[in-house]
GROMACS .gro file of C-alpha atoms in nm:
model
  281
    1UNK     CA    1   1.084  -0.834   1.755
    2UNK     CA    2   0.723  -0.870   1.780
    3UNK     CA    3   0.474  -1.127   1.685
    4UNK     CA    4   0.458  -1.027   1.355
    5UNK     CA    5   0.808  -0.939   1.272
    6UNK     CA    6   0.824  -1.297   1.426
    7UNK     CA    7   0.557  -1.423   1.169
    8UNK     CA    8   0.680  -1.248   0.859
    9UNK     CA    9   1.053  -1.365   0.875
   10UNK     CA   10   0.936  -1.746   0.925
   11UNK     CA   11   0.697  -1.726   0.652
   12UNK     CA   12   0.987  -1.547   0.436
   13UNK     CA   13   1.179  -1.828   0.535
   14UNK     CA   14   0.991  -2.113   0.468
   15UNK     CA   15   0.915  -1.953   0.079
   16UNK     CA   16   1.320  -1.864   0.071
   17UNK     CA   17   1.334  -2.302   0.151
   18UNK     CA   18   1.132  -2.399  -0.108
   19UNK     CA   19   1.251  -2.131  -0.422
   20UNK     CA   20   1.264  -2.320  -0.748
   21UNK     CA   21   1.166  -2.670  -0.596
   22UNK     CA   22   0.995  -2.894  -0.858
   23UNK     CA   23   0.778  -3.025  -0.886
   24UNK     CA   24   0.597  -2.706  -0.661
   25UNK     CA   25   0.544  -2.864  -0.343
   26UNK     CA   26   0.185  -2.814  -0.190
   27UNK     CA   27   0.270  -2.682   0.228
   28UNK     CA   28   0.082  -2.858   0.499
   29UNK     CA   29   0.112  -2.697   0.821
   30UNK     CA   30   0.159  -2.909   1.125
   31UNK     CA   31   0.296  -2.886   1.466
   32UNK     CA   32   0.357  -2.526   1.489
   33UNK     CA   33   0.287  -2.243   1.678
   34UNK     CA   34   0.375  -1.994   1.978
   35UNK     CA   35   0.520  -2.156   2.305
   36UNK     CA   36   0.695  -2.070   2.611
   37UNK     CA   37   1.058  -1.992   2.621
   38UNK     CA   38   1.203  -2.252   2.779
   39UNK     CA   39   1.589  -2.220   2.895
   40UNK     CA   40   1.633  -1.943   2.689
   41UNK     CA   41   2.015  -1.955   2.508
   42UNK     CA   42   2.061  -1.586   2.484
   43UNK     CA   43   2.042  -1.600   2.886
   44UNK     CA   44   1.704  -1.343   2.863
   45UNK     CA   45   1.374  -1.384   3.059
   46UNK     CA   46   1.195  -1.693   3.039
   47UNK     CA   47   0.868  -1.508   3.006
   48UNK     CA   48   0.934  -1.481   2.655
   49UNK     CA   49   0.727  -1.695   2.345
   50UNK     CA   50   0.874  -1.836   2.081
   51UNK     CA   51   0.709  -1.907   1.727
   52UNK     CA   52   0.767  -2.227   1.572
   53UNK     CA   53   0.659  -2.271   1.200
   54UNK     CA   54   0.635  -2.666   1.035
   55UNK     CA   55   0.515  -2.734   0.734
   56UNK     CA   56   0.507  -3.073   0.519
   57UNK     CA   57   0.629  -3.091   0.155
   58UNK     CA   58   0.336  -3.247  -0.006
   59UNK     CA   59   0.346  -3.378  -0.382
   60UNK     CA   60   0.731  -3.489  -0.439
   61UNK     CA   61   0.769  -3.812  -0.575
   62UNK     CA   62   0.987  -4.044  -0.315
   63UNK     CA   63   1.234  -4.086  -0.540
   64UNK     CA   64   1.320  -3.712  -0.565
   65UNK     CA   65   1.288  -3.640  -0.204
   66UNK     CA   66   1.717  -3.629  -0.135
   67UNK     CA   67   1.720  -3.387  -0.447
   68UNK     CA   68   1.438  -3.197  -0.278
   69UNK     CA   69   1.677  -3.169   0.074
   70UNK     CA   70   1.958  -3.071  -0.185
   71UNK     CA   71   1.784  -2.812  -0.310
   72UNK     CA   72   1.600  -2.640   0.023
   73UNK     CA   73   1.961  -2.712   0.180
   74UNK     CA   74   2.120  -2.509  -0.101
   75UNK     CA   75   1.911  -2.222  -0.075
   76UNK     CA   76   1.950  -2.141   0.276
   77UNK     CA   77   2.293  -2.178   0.221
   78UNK     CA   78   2.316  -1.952  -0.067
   79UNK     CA   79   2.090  -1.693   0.142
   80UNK     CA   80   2.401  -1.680   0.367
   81UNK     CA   81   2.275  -1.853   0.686
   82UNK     CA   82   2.436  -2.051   0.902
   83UNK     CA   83   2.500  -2.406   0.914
   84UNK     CA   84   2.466  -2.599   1.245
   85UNK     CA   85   2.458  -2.961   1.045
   86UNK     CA   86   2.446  -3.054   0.762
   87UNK     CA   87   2.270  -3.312   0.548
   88UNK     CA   88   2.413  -3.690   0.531
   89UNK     CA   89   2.253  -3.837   0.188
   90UNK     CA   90   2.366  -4.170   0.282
   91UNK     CA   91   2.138  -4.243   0.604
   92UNK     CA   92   1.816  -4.317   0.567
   93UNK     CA   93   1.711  -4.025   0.748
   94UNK     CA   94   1.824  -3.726   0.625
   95UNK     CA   95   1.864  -3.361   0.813
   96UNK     CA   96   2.007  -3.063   0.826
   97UNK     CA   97   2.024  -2.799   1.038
   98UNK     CA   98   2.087  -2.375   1.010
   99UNK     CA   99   2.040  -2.051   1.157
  100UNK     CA  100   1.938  -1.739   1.041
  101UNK     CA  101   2.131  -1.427   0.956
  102UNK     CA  102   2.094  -1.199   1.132
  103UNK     CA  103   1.746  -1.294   1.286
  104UNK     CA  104   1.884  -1.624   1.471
  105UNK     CA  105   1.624  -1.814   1.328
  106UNK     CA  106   1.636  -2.227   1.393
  107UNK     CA  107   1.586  -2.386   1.062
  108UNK     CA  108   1.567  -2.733   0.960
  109UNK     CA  109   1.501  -2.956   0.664
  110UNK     CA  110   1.408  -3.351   0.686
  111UNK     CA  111   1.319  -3.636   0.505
  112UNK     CA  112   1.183  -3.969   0.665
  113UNK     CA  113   1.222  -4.287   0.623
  114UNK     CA  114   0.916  -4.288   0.412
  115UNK     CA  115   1.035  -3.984   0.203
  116UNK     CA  116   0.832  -3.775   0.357
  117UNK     CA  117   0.936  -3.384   0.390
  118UNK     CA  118   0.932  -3.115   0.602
  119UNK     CA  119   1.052  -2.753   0.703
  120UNK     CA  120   1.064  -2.590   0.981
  121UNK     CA  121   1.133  -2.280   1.137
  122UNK     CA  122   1.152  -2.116   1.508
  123UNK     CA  123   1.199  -1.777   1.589
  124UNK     CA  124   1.447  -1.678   1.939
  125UNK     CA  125   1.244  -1.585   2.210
  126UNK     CA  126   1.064  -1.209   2.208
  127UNK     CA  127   0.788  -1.055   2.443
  128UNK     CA  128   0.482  -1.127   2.313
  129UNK     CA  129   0.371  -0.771   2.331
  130UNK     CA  130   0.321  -0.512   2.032
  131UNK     CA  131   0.622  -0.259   2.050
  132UNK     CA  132   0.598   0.032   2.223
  133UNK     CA  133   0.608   0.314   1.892
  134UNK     CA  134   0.875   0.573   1.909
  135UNK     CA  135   0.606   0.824   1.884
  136UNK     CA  136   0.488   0.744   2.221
  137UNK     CA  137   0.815   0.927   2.365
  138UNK     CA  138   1.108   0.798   2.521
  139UNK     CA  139   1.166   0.636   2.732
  140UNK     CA  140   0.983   0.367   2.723
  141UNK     CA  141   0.617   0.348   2.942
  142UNK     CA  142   0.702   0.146   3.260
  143UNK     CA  143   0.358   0.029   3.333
  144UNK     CA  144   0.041   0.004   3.157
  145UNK     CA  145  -0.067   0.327   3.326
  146UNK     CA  146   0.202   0.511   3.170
  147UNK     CA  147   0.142   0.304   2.855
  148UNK     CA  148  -0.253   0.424   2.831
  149UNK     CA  149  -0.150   0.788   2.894
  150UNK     CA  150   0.054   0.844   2.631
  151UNK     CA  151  -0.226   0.698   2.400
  152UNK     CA  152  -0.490   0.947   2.526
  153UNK     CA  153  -0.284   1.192   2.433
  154UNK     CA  154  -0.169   1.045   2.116
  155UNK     CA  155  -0.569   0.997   2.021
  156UNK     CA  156  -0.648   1.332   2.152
  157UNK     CA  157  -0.366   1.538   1.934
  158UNK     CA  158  -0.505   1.335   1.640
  159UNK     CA  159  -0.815   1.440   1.718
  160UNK     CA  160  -0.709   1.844   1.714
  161UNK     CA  161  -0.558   1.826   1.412
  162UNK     CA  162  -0.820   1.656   1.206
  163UNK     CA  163  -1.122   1.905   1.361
  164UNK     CA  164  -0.879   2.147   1.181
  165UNK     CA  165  -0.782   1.993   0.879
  166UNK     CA  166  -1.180   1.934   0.831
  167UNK     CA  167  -1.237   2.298   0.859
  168UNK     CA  168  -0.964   2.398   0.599
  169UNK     CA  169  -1.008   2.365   0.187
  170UNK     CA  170  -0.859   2.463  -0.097
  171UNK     CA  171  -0.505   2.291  -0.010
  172UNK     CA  172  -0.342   2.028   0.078
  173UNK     CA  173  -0.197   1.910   0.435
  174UNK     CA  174   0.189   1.734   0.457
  175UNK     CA  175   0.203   1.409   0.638
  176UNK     CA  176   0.418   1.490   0.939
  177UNK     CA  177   0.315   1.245   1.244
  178UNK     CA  178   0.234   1.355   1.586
  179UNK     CA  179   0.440   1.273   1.868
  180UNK     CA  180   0.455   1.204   2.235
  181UNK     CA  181   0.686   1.388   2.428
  182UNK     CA  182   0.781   1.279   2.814
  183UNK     CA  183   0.869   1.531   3.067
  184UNK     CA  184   1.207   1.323   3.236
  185UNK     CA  185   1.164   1.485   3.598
  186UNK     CA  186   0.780   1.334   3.599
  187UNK     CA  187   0.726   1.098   3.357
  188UNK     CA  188   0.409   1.278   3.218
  189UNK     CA  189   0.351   1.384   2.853
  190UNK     CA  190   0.182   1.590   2.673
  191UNK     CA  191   0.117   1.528   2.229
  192UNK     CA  192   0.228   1.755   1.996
  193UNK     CA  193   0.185   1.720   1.615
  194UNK     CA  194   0.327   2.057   1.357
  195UNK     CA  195   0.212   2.013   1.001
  196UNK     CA  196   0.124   2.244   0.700
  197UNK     CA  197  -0.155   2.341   0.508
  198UNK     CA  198  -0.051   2.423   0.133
  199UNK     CA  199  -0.283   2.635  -0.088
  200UNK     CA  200  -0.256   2.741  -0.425
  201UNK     CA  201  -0.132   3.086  -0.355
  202UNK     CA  202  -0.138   3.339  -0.089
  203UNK     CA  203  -0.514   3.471  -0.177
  204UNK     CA  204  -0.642   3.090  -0.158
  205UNK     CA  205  -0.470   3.054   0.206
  206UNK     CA  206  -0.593   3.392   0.337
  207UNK     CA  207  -0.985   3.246   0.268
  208UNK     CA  208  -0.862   2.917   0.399
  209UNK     CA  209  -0.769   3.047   0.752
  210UNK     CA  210  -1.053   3.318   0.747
  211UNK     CA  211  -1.303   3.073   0.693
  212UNK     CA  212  -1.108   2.807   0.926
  213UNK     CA  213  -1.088   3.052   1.175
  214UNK     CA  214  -1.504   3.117   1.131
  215UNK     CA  215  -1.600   2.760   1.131
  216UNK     CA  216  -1.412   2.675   1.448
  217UNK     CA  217  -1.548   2.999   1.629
  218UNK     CA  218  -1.900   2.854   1.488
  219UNK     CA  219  -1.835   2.472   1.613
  220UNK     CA  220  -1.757   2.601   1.998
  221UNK     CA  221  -1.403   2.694   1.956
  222UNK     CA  222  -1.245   2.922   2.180
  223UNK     CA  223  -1.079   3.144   1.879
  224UNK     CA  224  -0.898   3.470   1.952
  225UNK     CA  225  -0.602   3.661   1.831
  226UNK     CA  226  -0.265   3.587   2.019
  227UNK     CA  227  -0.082   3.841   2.259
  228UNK     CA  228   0.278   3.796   2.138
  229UNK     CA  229   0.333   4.057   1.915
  230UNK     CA  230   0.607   3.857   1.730
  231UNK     CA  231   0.330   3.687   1.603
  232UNK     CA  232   0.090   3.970   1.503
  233UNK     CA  233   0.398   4.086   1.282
  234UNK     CA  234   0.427   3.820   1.128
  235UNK     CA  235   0.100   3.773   0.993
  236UNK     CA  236  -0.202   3.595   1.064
  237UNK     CA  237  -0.233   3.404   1.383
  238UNK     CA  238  -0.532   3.274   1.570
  239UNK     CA  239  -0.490   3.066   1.917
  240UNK     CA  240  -0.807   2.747   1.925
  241UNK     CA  241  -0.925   2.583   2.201
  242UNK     CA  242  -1.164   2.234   2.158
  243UNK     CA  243  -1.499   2.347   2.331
  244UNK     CA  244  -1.521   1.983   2.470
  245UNK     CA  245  -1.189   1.914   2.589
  246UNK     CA  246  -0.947   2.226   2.774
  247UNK     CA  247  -0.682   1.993   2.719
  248UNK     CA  248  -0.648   2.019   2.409
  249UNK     CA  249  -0.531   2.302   2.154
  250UNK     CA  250  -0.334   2.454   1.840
  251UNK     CA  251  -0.180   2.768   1.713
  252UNK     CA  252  -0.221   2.852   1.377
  253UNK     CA  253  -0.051   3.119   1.154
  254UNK     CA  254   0.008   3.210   0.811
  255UNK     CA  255   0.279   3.486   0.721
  256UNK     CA  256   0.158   3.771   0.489
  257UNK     CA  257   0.215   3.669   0.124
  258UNK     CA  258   0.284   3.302   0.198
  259UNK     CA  259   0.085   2.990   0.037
  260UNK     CA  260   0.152   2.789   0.368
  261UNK     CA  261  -0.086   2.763   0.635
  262UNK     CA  262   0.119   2.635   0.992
  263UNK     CA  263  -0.071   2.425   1.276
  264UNK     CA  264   0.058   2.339   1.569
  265UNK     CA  265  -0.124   2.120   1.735
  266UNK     CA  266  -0.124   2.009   2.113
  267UNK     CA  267  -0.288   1.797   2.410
  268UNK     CA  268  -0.161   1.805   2.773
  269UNK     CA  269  -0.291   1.842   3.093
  270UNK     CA  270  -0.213   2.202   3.145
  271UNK     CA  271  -0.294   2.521   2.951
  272UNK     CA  272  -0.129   2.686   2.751
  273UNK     CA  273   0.050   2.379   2.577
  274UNK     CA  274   0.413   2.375   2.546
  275UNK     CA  275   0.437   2.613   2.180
  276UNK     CA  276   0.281   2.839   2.339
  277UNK     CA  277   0.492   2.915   2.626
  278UNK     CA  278   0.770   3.198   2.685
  279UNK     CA  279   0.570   3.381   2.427
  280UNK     CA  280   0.365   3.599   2.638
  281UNK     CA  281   0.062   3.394   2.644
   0.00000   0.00000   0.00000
């Protein structure tokens, strides 16, 4: 969980409280917001946050504030979570207590002695850190170093693929992602992102990866034909370097007769990238 997984489920729970209340209560926020987690119960770090969300009930009559507990009690129940304590209509003060499932959100309903009404919610403890994307490779980045390496490359085979995409028309492109992809024995990386370039027919993607082909010779582009002579019988084929960056690259092809235009994409430290290898090149 992150901050705003943390967020969404206690603002989803706080709506989920007050679901067919009437009259509509107005929500005034009070007392909330992201501490430290202090003696955490699941036995995990202490250098963890935790989100707390409190809001009063504003605009119930005194008189209905019980039914009001009744009914924000009832829905949480309904929803399936947890009850820790429930409500005593008798006292004075009136509470009850729950936990989310499966989130292990604490929950709570009251109502003062002066009929005043509140919810609240608190998330477990988390890191209060975005999470690390499963496109930045796996495992996890162990320092920030790591971290900021895998986003170079992550911005820089971005960057490949949409000099190419820009220099391609007539189609469309699918919407694979890129991905970062760790060498175990080192811990570096190196971005590679495969995608397809769809034209009409086979005439339309012939002119699309002549004049691709043209226009990134013309930008700087180291262009040429590739070696492997798998790939010469299977069609068209250039090999592209960026003129600004030799870290960065792509094969592209496009099989005699075929409507589909392939790029592979890549940016590493070392030339040639990975696709390329084992192929002569």
């Amino acid at each position: 969980m992150d901050m705003n997984q943390a967020e969404r489920t206690a603002e989803s729970l706080i709506r989920e409280a007050i679901r067919g209340v009437s009259p509509e209560p107005t929500l005034e926020s009070f007392g909330g917001g992201v501490k430290s987690c202090q003696e955490p119960s699941d036995g995990g770090s202490e250098g963890r946050v935790t989100l707390t969300r409190n809001y009063w009930l504003k605009g119930i009559p005194r008189e209905e504030a019980k039914d009001v507990v009744r009914k924000v009690f009832g829905n949480w129940k309904e929803a399936g979570h947890v009850v820790d304590a429930a409500p005593d209509y008798e006292r004075r003060v009136v509470a009850a207590n729950l936990r989310s499932k499966p989130d292990d959100f604490l929950m709570q309903v009251a109502m003062g002695l002066g009929g005043q009404l509140s919810v609240g919610v608190t998330s477990p403890c988390f890191w209060d850190k975005e999470p690390v994307s499963s496109s930045l490779g796996y495992p996890a980045p162990r320092t920030d170093a790591e971290l900021q390496e895998r986003q170079e490359a992550m911005s820089g085979v971005r960057s490949v693929s949409s000099q190419i995409l820009d220099s391609l028309s007539g189609g469309r492109p699918s919407s694979e992602e890129p991905s970062v992809l760790v060498r175990l024995q080192d811990g570096s990386c190196y971005a590679d992102h495969q995608w397809t370039y769809t034209c009409e027919d086979a005439p339309s993607a012939e002119r699309a990866f002549r004049d691709m082909a043209r226009l990134l010779g013309e930008r700087g582009w180291q262009v040429r034909e590739p070696i492997a002579e798998e790939a010469a019988q299977e069609g068209d084929a250039v090999v592209a370097r960026t003129p600004d960056d030799h870290e960065a690259g792509a094969g592209v092809t496009r099989n005699r007769g075929d409507a589909v235009i392939r790029v592979s994409a890549a940016w590493e430290r070392e030339w040639p990238p990975p696709y390329m290898r084992g192929n002569g090149q």
